[in-house]
Amino acid sequence: MGSRHRIKLCRTAISWLVTFHFCSSSLAAISADFETRLQQAETSYAKDHVPVAGPESWVIELSPKTRLANGIGDISLTGHCKGDVASFCSTIKAGRRRVADCLQAQVAKQESGNVQAIACEADAKKLCSDMAGEISEAAVSACLWSEREQLSGDCSVEVLMKQQLAAQDYRVDPYLRDACQADIEAHCSGTKPERGGVQQCLLQGQALVSWECQNEVFRQEVEGADDIRLNAPLVSKCMGDKKMFCNDVAPGNARVKDCLEQHRLEEGFSADCREELESMMAERATDVRLDSSLRDACREDIVRTCGWQDEYEEGDGIVMACLQDHRNTLIEGKCREEVHKAIARASEDIRFNQMLSEHCLHDRELHCNTTQQGSARMIRCLQDSRSKLSKDCQASLFDQEVKMAEDIDFKYPLKRACSLEIQTFCAGVQHGHANVIRCLQDNTEEPDMSSECRTEVERDEVRSSQDYRLNFKLAEACKADTKALCAHKCKDSQACGGQVLRCLTEQSDNITAQACKDEIFYFMKMEVKDFRNDVILAEACRNDVDKRCKSAKAGAVLQCLHSHRTELTPECRKEELKLNIIQSRDMRLQPTLHKQCSEEIAVFCPNVDPGQARVFQCLQENIAKSGFEDPCKAEIQKREERIQDDYRLDYGIASQCEADVESLCSLEKGQAHGETQVIACLVSNYQIVGADCQREVSRAVRMALWEYRPQLALTKPCDEDVQQYCKQALTGPKAGVWGIGAAGRCLSKTLAQGHYMVQGCKSLVIAAAPKEAQALFVSDMTKTAMADKFIALQNAAGITTPLVNPRGSGVNAVTLTGWGALAALTSFTTVTLGLVYLVYRRFVAPAPAYAPVSKSGDV
């Protein structure tokens, strides 16, 4: 057998033993019985050099049992390495890799020679001919490794074998050896060079290591990033897990590493391998060059999108951050996939998020020092401690949350809690654009959703409501409208705290993009479903909720606050009213009313477009018809009662009468509780308000009289007239509700017949009447108008004694009393005597005598 071939076989044997799962870190944990049997096997082998059965190795927890190599865990002394053992390791006792380590050290000394020269001669000439005169073995090796995908079979084997040996022993890598020799002597002199020990020592103490040495250690990391066989710590700690979870996965192209990552949290995965694997993943997150899959998939985008030219320029996570920020505009689809995976890893563990990890290092130690790593626990801890974090940490955490908002894959706690629900409710929903997140939100009321999933969905909703940028769908749909309508509310560099969301809801009628309108409406539904989603209200009402609604569930807190609205603090009462105003725009934002009237909506208002309170007005107009159930009637009348308390809850009046309120009723609006008087003010000025406002006031008053009940704010002026004229017309309370429409019809009839009515009530009836009928009630010659004029004169003159009895006025007469009656009698007598005198003079009295006088000429 040729010398070169023998050397190659011996090196292969050493390399195979290097990757064997029996490792020195595990030997410390073997039992005394195993130690005894291993020593016996070693003694027996030393005598005869014949492989023995030896004890079974099971030193890695949960890994499969196996026999040690040659029964002693070492290379054979009679095989291909026999001559080399005799030459270089004759004094070494076989067993526990001792002879293999000895031979590996000798190989390291010889690797600067021409071992690859023959196998790779043709490849070197073809692929490395432009090396500008650099013809060292190290340079050729580096060139061949960089072109490994194009190497011939024999050369590929040689190059890979050398890389494996270099990963195990730094002395095989001449660049690293020369650059790091001084650092090794200074900081790692007691570390054995085999099994990657020196490289690990240099990495752990890299702050003390020279730049030249750091660069070479990093280079070796980059070269070994895509093959587990070139990562000595992973080889030593993960071979058992590789066999259990990834036995059919071929090495290379990071396939085994990816497989181990996917399974690392599963039952049966060893803690040692998981720890080493996650350490590697954390290191990989610091520089894109250590992520071979992403690096290869994103080569073009790294240059064109991020402008990163030098492959070995310091990265500092800048390129990774650039790729993540531009993930939706990257050129290569495969690159987008790899960046997606990187963000998913970063959202799972802060160690895999270099920017967040660095910016929050001090905050983690201060606020989360007892929090266990993994499963997004550290990120969750920082979120819960948000108000206490440094500005840099807060900003970095917010940036990460904005990225997380885009996809369920980036929300690890939510995805884990809802894994079954995602399969059940969202199996056909495409990931990305927050589609799966929205699907989960849409199904929170489903009985099959677990409480764990529902809690996480609600938590995510609350967080997304704290800043519009955390609501991916809304932020994307409303970019233009946010800029046009609400740019003054929050700058990009600030935390908005719900201000932009509040602005968009208040400006919803002015939004132009339909997609934005839809998202704002969805957000408003979230607000009324859970008060915590209105971050401004939640903060303003914190103490009120604790005091009055502590036992109420999140979905019932708004109703509780409403029932106690007169007792709330001013700040809370103001915010509760604002949300009520938003609810008044659309029946769908009033869950109880919408639920109780769902059948009535389907029957009486099937073609009415929602929004602008149209459906509610439709229900009001049809409330007296057959088929309206009492629960719906009761809810409508509750809402009507609240509207009478505050005109702003009537969408029509609030939107169409704003100018008239400011010009005619500003005094009432500015008074405490003056909102209850604004509609009355508009009624008193009904003839001079704008046409649109007239229409809405007429409708509102008509509905108030139609659904009349005593002591309500707007219709209270009619209580006396109802008692005087309409007792019989009213059917009386029916299940606590007055007969629908009876009072309104009676009052209209009373005014039409000329009966006197209180001025405030009469104004209401006139305003409520159809426009063509109002003239019948406002003539200056009606009996009630004459009675009103008498009363006005009485008040102007300061006469306390009544001049007219309005309640005594009938259809054809006005009854006068007191001084008014006396004055009327005196006037009547005076007029009568005058008429008698005129008749007497005309027909009875004799004509007076006249004397004729004649004048002519000059006197």
PDB file of N, CA and C in Angstrom, residues 524-591:
ATOM      1  N   MET A 524     -62.021  49.904  16.631  1.00  0.00           N
ATOM      2  CA  MET A 524     -63.082  50.403  17.506  1.00  0.00           C
ATOM      3  C   MET A 524     -63.853  49.248  18.137  1.00  0.00           C
ATOM      4  N   LYS A 525     -64.044  48.172  17.386  1.00  0.00           N
ATOM      5  CA  LYS A 525     -64.685  46.983  17.961  1.00  0.00           C
ATOM      6  C   LYS A 525     -63.828  46.403  19.080  1.00  0.00           C
ATOM      7  N   MET A 526     -62.514  46.435  18.903  1.00  0.00           N
ATOM      8  CA  MET A 526     -61.617  45.968  19.956  1.00  0.00           C
ATOM      9  C   MET A 526     -61.754  46.837  21.202  1.00  0.00           C
ATOM     10  N   GLU A 527     -61.927  48.145  21.009  1.00  0.00           N
ATOM     11  CA  GLU A 527     -62.058  49.061  22.147  1.00  0.00           C
ATOM     12  C   GLU A 527     -63.296  48.747  22.977  1.00  0.00           C
ATOM     13  N   VAL A 528     -64.422  48.555  22.304  1.00  0.00           N
ATOM     14  CA  VAL A 528     -65.658  48.330  23.052  1.00  0.00           C
ATOM     15  C   VAL A 528     -65.723  46.909  23.610  1.00  0.00           C
ATOM     16  N   LYS A 529     -64.934  46.009  23.030  1.00  0.00           N
ATOM     17  CA  LYS A 529     -64.899  44.644  23.548  1.00  0.00           C
ATOM     18  C   LYS A 529     -64.092  44.558  24.829  1.00  0.00           C
ATOM     19  N   ASP A 530     -63.037  45.350  24.931  1.00  0.00           N
ATOM     20  CA  ASP A 530     -62.156  45.310  26.096  1.00  0.00           C
ATOM     21  C   ASP A 530     -61.642  46.720  26.340  1.00  0.00           C
ATOM     22  N   PHE A 531     -62.012  47.300  27.468  1.00  0.00           N
ATOM     23  CA  PHE A 531     -61.652  48.697  27.744  1.00  0.00           C
ATOM     24  C   PHE A 531     -60.151  48.920  27.721  1.00  0.00           C
ATOM     25  N   ARG A 532     -59.357  47.880  27.973  1.00  0.00           N
ATOM     26  CA  ARG A 532     -57.898  48.036  27.993  1.00  0.00           C
ATOM     27  C   ARG A 532     -57.338  48.377  26.619  1.00  0.00           C
ATOM     28  N   ASN A 533     -58.097  48.092  25.572  1.00  0.00           N
ATOM     29  CA  ASN A 533     -57.645  48.409  24.219  1.00  0.00           C
ATOM     30  C   ASN A 533     -57.760  49.892  23.898  1.00  0.00           C
ATOM     31  N   ASP A 534     -58.454  50.641  24.741  1.00  0.00           N
ATOM     32  CA  ASP A 534     -58.432  52.101  24.652  1.00  0.00           C
ATOM     33  C   ASP A 534     -57.444  52.565  25.711  1.00  0.00           C
ATOM     34  N   VAL A 535     -56.192  52.695  25.316  1.00  0.00           N
ATOM     35  CA  VAL A 535     -55.128  52.912  26.288  1.00  0.00           C
ATOM     36  C   VAL A 535     -55.309  54.224  27.044  1.00  0.00           C
ATOM     37  N   ILE A 536     -55.865  55.238  26.403  1.00  0.00           N
ATOM     38  CA  ILE A 536     -56.069  56.525  27.071  1.00  0.00           C
ATOM     39  C   ILE A 536     -57.157  56.392  28.129  1.00  0.00           C
ATOM     40  N   LEU A 537     -58.268  55.742  27.773  1.00  0.00           N
ATOM     41  CA  LEU A 537     -59.341  55.513  28.751  1.00  0.00           C
ATOM     42  C   LEU A 537     -58.861  54.627  29.892  1.00  0.00           C
ATOM     43  N   ALA A 538     -58.126  53.572  29.571  1.00  0.00           N
ATOM     44  CA  ALA A 538     -57.662  52.641  30.592  1.00  0.00           C
ATOM     45  C   ALA A 538     -56.796  53.348  31.628  1.00  0.00           C
ATOM     46  N   GLU A 539     -55.962  54.279  31.167  1.00  0.00           N
ATOM     47  CA  GLU A 539     -55.105  55.020  32.088  1.00  0.00           C
ATOM     48  C   GLU A 539     -55.912  56.021  32.905  1.00  0.00           C
ATOM     49  N   ALA A 540     -56.836  56.725  32.249  1.00  0.00           N
ATOM     50  CA  ALA A 540     -57.637  57.735  32.945  1.00  0.00           C
ATOM     51  C   ALA A 540     -58.562  57.110  33.983  1.00  0.00           C
ATOM     52  N   CYS A 541     -59.007  55.882  33.727  1.00  0.00           N
ATOM     53  CA  CYS A 541     -59.999  55.231  34.599  1.00  0.00           C
ATOM     54  C   CYS A 541     -59.386  54.150  35.491  1.00  0.00           C
ATOM     55  N   ARG A 542     -58.067  54.136  35.592  1.00  0.00           N
ATOM     56  CA  ARG A 542     -57.429  53.080  36.379  1.00  0.00           C
ATOM     57  C   ARG A 542     -57.983  53.020  37.799  1.00  0.00           C
ATOM     58  N   ASN A 543     -58.014  54.159  38.478  1.00  0.00           N
ATOM     59  CA  ASN A 543     -58.489  54.178  39.871  1.00  0.00           C
ATOM     60  C   ASN A 543     -59.988  53.919  39.950  1.00  0.00           C
ATOM     61  N   ASP A 544     -60.745  54.433  38.992  1.00  0.00           N
ATOM     62  CA  ASP A 544     -62.199  54.208  39.002  1.00  0.00           C
ATOM     63  C   ASP A 544     -62.527  52.725  38.808  1.00  0.00           C
ATOM     64  N   VAL A 545     -61.781  52.075  37.929  1.00  0.00           N
ATOM     65  CA  VAL A 545     -62.003  50.637  37.713  1.00  0.00           C
ATOM     66  C   VAL A 545     -61.684  49.868  38.986  1.00  0.00           C
ATOM     67  N   ASP A 546     -60.579  50.210  39.631  1.00  0.00           N
ATOM     68  CA  ASP A 546     -60.208  49.525  40.873  1.00  0.00           C
ATOM     69  C   ASP A 546     -61.243  49.756  41.972  1.00  0.00           C
ATOM     70  N   LYS A 547     -61.830  50.942  41.969  1.00  0.00           N
ATOM     71  CA  LYS A 547     -62.761  51.289  43.036  1.00  0.00           C
ATOM     72  C   LYS A 547     -64.163  50.760  42.800  1.00  0.00           C
ATOM     73  N   ARG A 548     -64.630  50.806  41.543  1.00  0.00           N
ATOM     74  CA  ARG A 548     -66.046  50.521  41.292  1.00  0.00           C
ATOM     75  C   ARG A 548     -66.281  49.279  40.424  1.00  0.00           C
ATOM     76  N   CYS A 549     -65.277  48.846  39.680  1.00  0.00           N
ATOM     77  CA  CYS A 549     -65.509  47.756  38.723  1.00  0.00           C
ATOM     78  C   CYS A 549     -64.443  46.674  38.829  1.00  0.00           C
ATOM     79  N   LYS A 550     -63.870  46.523  39.990  1.00  0.00           N
ATOM     80  CA  LYS A 550     -62.744  45.598  40.135  1.00  0.00           C
ATOM     81  C   LYS A 550     -63.147  44.168  39.843  1.00  0.00           C
ATOM     82  N   SER A 551     -64.367  43.807  40.184  1.00  0.00           N
ATOM     83  CA  SER A 551     -64.812  42.420  39.989  1.00  0.00           C
ATOM     84  C   SER A 551     -65.348  42.157  38.588  1.00  0.00           C
ATOM     85  N   ALA A 552     -65.499  43.207  37.794  1.00  0.00           N
ATOM     86  CA  ALA A 552     -66.060  43.041  36.450  1.00  0.00           C
ATOM     87  C   ALA A 552     -65.002  42.480  35.507  1.00  0.00           C
ATOM     88  N   LYS A 553     -65.432  41.613  34.592  1.00  0.00           N
ATOM     89  CA  LYS A 553     -64.528  41.116  33.565  1.00  0.00           C
ATOM     90  C   LYS A 553     -64.194  42.243  32.601  1.00  0.00           C
ATOM     91  N   ALA A 554     -63.085  42.057  31.870  1.00  0.00           N
ATOM     92  CA  ALA A 554     -62.609  43.122  30.985  1.00  0.00           C
ATOM     93  C   ALA A 554     -63.698  43.584  30.016  1.00  0.00           C
ATOM     94  N   GLY A 555     -64.498  42.638  29.504  1.00  0.00           N
ATOM     95  CA  GLY A 555     -65.529  42.987  28.536  1.00  0.00           C
ATOM     96  C   GLY A 555     -66.722  43.693  29.136  1.00  0.00           C
ATOM     97  N   ALA A 556     -66.846  43.690  30.477  1.00  0.00           N
ATOM     98  CA  ALA A 556     -68.000  44.308  31.131  1.00  0.00           C
ATOM     99  C   ALA A 556     -67.636  45.602  31.848  1.00  0.00           C
ATOM    100  N   VAL A 557     -66.375  46.001  31.792  1.00  0.00           N
ATOM    101  CA  VAL A 557     -65.934  47.185  32.530  1.00  0.00           C
ATOM    102  C   VAL A 557     -66.583  48.451  31.980  1.00  0.00           C
ATOM    103  N   LEU A 558     -66.694  48.572  30.664  1.00  0.00           N
ATOM    104  CA  LEU A 558     -67.305  49.770  30.088  1.00  0.00           C
ATOM    105  C   LEU A 558     -68.743  49.952  30.558  1.00  0.00           C
ATOM    106  N   GLN A 559     -69.492  48.872  30.590  1.00  0.00           N
ATOM    107  CA  GLN A 559     -70.879  48.948  31.059  1.00  0.00           C
ATOM    108  C   GLN A 559     -70.913  49.339  32.532  1.00  0.00           C
ATOM    109  N   CYS A 560     -69.969  48.807  33.301  1.00  0.00           N
ATOM    110  CA  CYS A 560     -69.888  49.156  34.728  1.00  0.00           C
ATOM    111  C   CYS A 560     -69.570  50.640  34.894  1.00  0.00           C
ATOM    112  N   LEU A 561     -68.591  51.148  34.129  1.00  0.00           N
ATOM    113  CA  LEU A 561     -68.254  52.569  34.217  1.00  0.00           C
ATOM    114  C   LEU A 561     -69.440  53.432  33.821  1.00  0.00           C
ATOM    115  N   HIS A 562     -70.158  52.998  32.800  1.00  0.00           N
ATOM    116  CA  HIS A 562     -71.326  53.769  32.352  1.00  0.00           C
ATOM    117  C   HIS A 562     -72.388  53.841  33.444  1.00  0.00           C
ATOM    118  N   SER A 563     -72.614  52.743  34.129  1.00  0.00           N
ATOM    119  CA  SER A 563     -73.634  52.731  35.189  1.00  0.00           C
ATOM    120  C   SER A 563     -73.239  53.613  36.369  1.00  0.00           C
ATOM    121  N   HIS A 564     -71.936  53.882  36.505  1.00  0.00           N
ATOM    122  CA  HIS A 564     -71.448  54.744  37.595  1.00  0.00           C
ATOM    123  C   HIS A 564     -70.942  56.087  37.065  1.00  0.00           C
ATOM    124  N   ARG A 565     -71.403  56.506  35.886  1.00  0.00           N
ATOM    125  CA  ARG A 565     -70.777  57.649  35.231  1.00  0.00           C
ATOM    126  C   ARG A 565     -70.879  58.932  36.040  1.00  0.00           C
ATOM    127  N   THR A 566     -71.931  59.086  36.825  1.00  0.00           N
ATOM    128  CA  THR A 566     -72.054  60.313  37.619  1.00  0.00           C
ATOM    129  C   THR A 566     -71.100  60.326  38.802  1.00  0.00           C
ATOM    130  N   GLU A 567     -70.530  59.170  39.122  1.00  0.00           N
ATOM    131  CA  GLU A 567     -69.623  59.075  40.262  1.00  0.00           C
ATOM    132  C   GLU A 567     -68.156  59.020  39.847  1.00  0.00           C
ATOM    133  N   LEU A 568     -67.885  59.011  38.540  1.00  0.00           N
ATOM    134  CA  LEU A 568     -66.513  58.864  38.067  1.00  0.00           C
ATOM    135  C   LEU A 568     -65.718  60.144  38.258  1.00  0.00           C
ATOM    136  N   THR A 569     -64.410  59.999  38.298  1.00  0.00           N
ATOM    137  CA  THR A 569     -63.549  61.169  38.319  1.00  0.00           C
ATOM    138  C   THR A 569     -63.699  61.919  36.995  1.00  0.00           C
ATOM    139  N   PRO A 570     -63.449  63.220  36.977  1.00  0.00           N
ATOM    140  CA  PRO A 570     -63.633  63.993  35.732  1.00  0.00           C
ATOM    141  C   PRO A 570     -62.863  63.419  34.553  1.00  0.00           C
ATOM    142  N   GLU A 571     -61.617  62.987  34.782  1.00  0.00           N
ATOM    143  CA  GLU A 571     -60.818  62.454  33.679  1.00  0.00           C
ATOM    144  C   GLU A 571     -61.436  61.187  33.116  1.00  0.00           C
ATOM    145  N   CYS A 572     -61.888  60.327  33.988  1.00  0.00           N
ATOM    146  CA  CYS A 572     -62.490  59.066  33.533  1.00  0.00           C
ATOM    147  C   CYS A 572     -63.827  59.321  32.857  1.00  0.00           C
ATOM    148  N   ARG A 573     -64.634  60.210  33.434  1.00  0.00           N
ATOM    149  CA  ARG A 573     -65.941  60.512  32.841  1.00  0.00           C
ATOM    150  C   ARG A 573     -65.772  61.083  31.433  1.00  0.00           C
ATOM    151  N   LYS A 574     -64.761  61.908  31.255  1.00  0.00           N
ATOM    152  CA  LYS A 574     -64.497  62.493  29.939  1.00  0.00           C
ATOM    153  C   LYS A 574     -64.141  61.427  28.919  1.00  0.00           C
ATOM    154  N   GLU A 575     -63.278  60.484  29.294  1.00  0.00           N
ATOM    155  CA  GLU A 575     -62.860  59.444  28.359  1.00  0.00           C
ATOM    156  C   GLU A 575     -63.970  58.431  28.106  1.00  0.00           C
ATOM    157  N   GLU A 576     -64.771  58.144  29.121  1.00  0.00           N
ATOM    158  CA  GLU A 576     -65.907  57.230  28.940  1.00  0.00           C
ATOM    159  C   GLU A 576     -66.898  57.826  27.952  1.00  0.00           C
ATOM    160  N   LEU A 577     -67.116  59.142  28.041  1.00  0.00           N
ATOM    161  CA  LEU A 577     -68.016  59.817  27.110  1.00  0.00           C
ATOM    162  C   LEU A 577     -67.458  59.764  25.692  1.00  0.00           C
ATOM    163  N   LYS A 578     -66.158  59.981  25.538  1.00  0.00           N
ATOM    164  CA  LYS A 578     -65.547  59.946  24.202  1.00  0.00           C
ATOM    165  C   LYS A 578     -65.772  58.594  23.538  1.00  0.00           C
ATOM    166  N   LEU A 579     -65.594  57.531  24.295  1.00  0.00           N
ATOM    167  CA  LEU A 579     -65.816  56.209  23.725  1.00  0.00           C
ATOM    168  C   LEU A 579     -67.287  56.004  23.402  1.00  0.00           C
ATOM    169  N   ASN A 580     -68.172  56.551  24.229  1.00  0.00           N
ATOM    170  CA  ASN A 580     -69.606  56.451  23.948  1.00  0.00           C
ATOM    171  C   ASN A 580     -69.968  57.202  22.674  1.00  0.00           C
ATOM    172  N   ILE A 581     -69.310  58.318  22.442  1.00  0.00           N
ATOM    173  CA  ILE A 581     -69.559  59.074  21.208  1.00  0.00           C
ATOM    174  C   ILE A 581     -69.145  58.241  20.004  1.00  0.00           C
ATOM    175  N   ILE A 582     -68.010  57.571  20.113  1.00  0.00           N
ATOM    176  CA  ILE A 582     -67.559  56.689  19.035  1.00  0.00           C
ATOM    177  C   ILE A 582     -68.575  55.570  18.815  1.00  0.00           C
ATOM    178  N   GLN A 583     -69.075  54.997  19.903  1.00  0.00           N
ATOM    179  CA  GLN A 583     -70.065  53.925  19.789  1.00  0.00           C
ATOM    180  C   GLN A 583     -71.344  54.393  19.112  1.00  0.00           C
ATOM    181  N   SER A 584     -71.699  55.651  19.322  1.00  0.00           N
ATOM    182  CA  SER A 584     -72.979  56.153  18.802  1.00  0.00           C
ATOM    183  C   SER A 584     -73.015  56.158  17.278  1.00  0.00           C
ATOM    184  N   ARG A 585     -71.852  56.055  16.642  1.00  0.00           N
ATOM    185  CA  ARG A 585     -71.816  56.118  15.179  1.00  0.00           C
ATOM    186  C   ARG A 585     -72.319  54.848  14.512  1.00  0.00           C
ATOM    187  N   ASP A 586     -72.197  53.731  15.223  1.00  0.00           N
ATOM    188  CA  ASP A 586     -72.484  52.460  14.561  1.00  0.00           C
ATOM    189  C   ASP A 586     -73.046  51.468  15.572  1.00  0.00           C
ATOM    190  N   MET A 587     -74.161  50.867  15.228  1.00  0.00           N
ATOM    191  CA  MET A 587     -74.796  49.873  16.103  1.00  0.00           C
ATOM    192  C   MET A 587     -73.864  48.723  16.427  1.00  0.00           C
ATOM    193  N   ARG A 588     -72.990  48.386  15.497  1.00  0.00           N
ATOM    194  CA  ARG A 588     -72.096  47.253  15.711  1.00  0.00           C
ATOM    195  C   ARG A 588     -71.082  47.509  16.810  1.00  0.00           C
ATOM    196  N   LEU A 589     -70.935  48.770  17.208  1.00  0.00           N
ATOM    197  CA  LEU A 589     -70.032  49.117  18.298  1.00  0.00           C
ATOM    198  C   LEU A 589     -70.756  49.155  19.637  1.00  0.00           C
ATOM    199  N   GLN A 590     -72.022  48.752  19.641  1.00  0.00           N
ATOM    200  CA  GLN A 590     -72.815  48.684  20.864  1.00  0.00           C
ATOM    201  C   GLN A 590     -73.263  47.228  21.041  1.00  0.00           C
ATOM    202  N   PRO A 591     -72.408  46.399  21.601  1.00  0.00           N
ATOM    203  CA  PRO A 591     -72.636  44.944  21.597  1.00  0.00           C
ATOM    204  C   PRO A 591     -73.988  44.515  22.151  1.00  0.00           C
TER     205      PRO A 591
END
